[in-house]
Amino acid sequence: MTASEPAAVGERAVVVHHRLHADFAVPHPWLRRLLGPRSGLDLDVDGLRVRLGPWLVSTPLSNLAGAEATGPYSAVRALGVRLSLSDRGLTFGTTTAGGVCLRFHEPVPGIDPWGRIRHPALTATVSEPGLVAAAVTRIVAES
């Protein structure tokens, strides 16, 4: 199925040449208000943008290396904005249920405002991690 072909009955269509938006999976309404209305993941022809509160990761589509739905996670390792000391991966976490791990060809800035620390991967606990992983996998396969 190409991005412009219709999906089979019961199958979700992934149309990346238009726009895919995924909200963060947030179990509490007060937390959604705290994060702000612009938080979420956007994937379109301009690239990938993932915002959680004041933090932003942005990269062109050509820098996407792959994605997998992952989880569940432990609360200690999944909630909040977190830097992995072992591989410099970044987590934007709002739930322990699961998320999507996005890998990049070239590491991207994200955790510090100066962009000195660069991340080879980002885990984001979006509401539909499988859909996001499928869209990124399709983009990588077509490039």
XYZ file of C-alpha atoms in Angstrom:
143
model
C 0.000 0.000 0.000
C 1.436 3.373 -0.927
C 0.614 6.511 0.986
C -2.080 7.424 -1.538
C -3.813 4.007 -1.776
C -6.882 3.335 0.371
C -6.487 1.020 3.345
C -8.170 -2.369 3.442
C -11.288 -2.709 5.578
C -10.327 -2.711 9.245
C -6.804 -1.429 8.543
C -5.635 2.033 9.571
C -4.475 4.276 6.776
C -1.151 6.029 7.193
C -0.963 9.146 5.038
C 2.364 10.763 5.735
C 2.417 13.093 2.764
C -0.315 15.113 4.453
C 0.128 15.189 8.220
C 0.175 12.837 11.186
C -0.389 14.266 14.652
C -0.214 12.185 17.820
C -0.995 13.565 21.263
C 0.920 12.395 24.283
C -0.873 9.725 26.290
C -1.737 11.704 29.408
C -3.721 9.938 32.134
C -4.753 13.137 33.946
C -6.433 16.256 32.458
C -4.473 18.576 34.770
C -1.226 17.205 33.317
C -2.405 17.929 29.752
C -3.110 21.540 30.779
C 0.325 21.781 32.402
C 2.067 20.544 29.231
C 0.221 23.022 27.037
C -1.772 22.752 23.840
C 1.233 22.492 21.530
C 2.588 19.275 23.071
C 2.507 16.291 20.759
C 4.175 14.657 17.772
C 3.819 16.019 14.250
C 5.055 14.185 11.171
C 4.634 15.791 7.756
C 6.611 16.771 4.661
C 8.481 19.377 6.712
C 9.846 16.700 9.060
C 9.320 15.357 12.560
C 8.590 17.631 15.506
C 7.997 16.315 19.015
C 7.180 18.849 21.735
C 6.599 18.180 25.423
C 6.050 21.423 27.294
C 9.098 23.615 26.601
C 11.210 20.782 25.114
C 11.327 20.292 21.353
C 12.994 17.751 19.075
C 12.873 18.571 15.384
C 14.517 16.837 12.419
C 13.972 16.403 8.673
C 12.437 13.168 7.388
C 15.771 12.191 5.819
C 17.266 11.888 9.319
C 14.769 9.227 10.464
C 16.459 5.823 10.740
C 13.589 3.773 12.181
C 10.942 3.423 14.865
C 9.434 0.753 17.095
C 6.514 0.696 19.493
C 7.948 -0.087 22.933
C 6.849 -0.528 26.525
C 5.440 -0.877 29.093
C 7.974 0.993 31.206
C 8.746 1.421 34.883
C 7.662 4.787 36.330
C 11.199 5.620 37.437
C 12.515 5.320 33.878
C 9.560 6.619 31.865
C 7.953 9.684 33.365
C 9.118 13.205 32.574
C 11.961 14.379 30.387
C 14.892 12.058 30.887
C 18.384 11.624 29.441
C 19.814 8.115 29.310
C 23.380 8.221 30.588
C 24.247 4.971 28.799
C 23.437 6.055 25.218
C 22.311 9.730 25.453
C 18.808 8.729 24.308
C 16.023 11.124 25.287
C 12.633 10.263 26.774
C 9.519 12.427 26.702
C 7.349 10.368 29.039
C 3.810 10.880 30.300
C 2.703 7.284 30.951
C 4.169 3.862 31.680
C 1.835 2.108 29.200
C 4.128 2.402 26.185
C 5.421 4.669 23.487
C 7.432 4.857 20.300
C 11.219 4.839 20.059
C 12.405 7.001 17.154
C 15.982 6.484 15.918
C 17.992 9.047 13.957
C 20.880 8.779 11.482
C 22.486 11.887 12.981
C 21.881 12.687 16.672
C 19.527 15.613 17.338
C 19.457 18.303 20.046
C 16.636 18.254 22.562
C 17.262 18.282 26.291
C 19.373 21.404 26.697
C 18.526 24.838 25.285
C 21.976 25.227 23.697
C 21.841 21.985 21.674
C 25.173 20.734 23.001
C 23.838 17.316 24.004
C 22.677 15.337 20.977
C 20.443 12.287 21.067
C 20.598 9.236 18.770
C 17.018 8.292 19.725
C 13.857 9.692 21.292
C 11.192 7.720 23.134
C 7.830 9.526 23.195
C 4.758 8.176 24.983
C 2.235 9.175 22.331
C -1.342 7.875 22.359
C -0.901 5.671 19.260
C 2.709 4.463 19.209
C 2.045 1.680 16.691
C 0.602 4.120 14.169
C 3.573 6.474 14.525
C 6.056 3.573 14.231
C 4.303 2.354 11.053
C 4.427 5.839 9.505
C 8.132 6.285 10.266
C 8.919 2.766 9.016
C 7.153 3.586 5.743
C 9.086 6.852 5.374
C 12.396 5.097 5.989
C 11.532 2.331 3.501
C 10.599 4.846 0.803
C 13.730 6.959 1.184
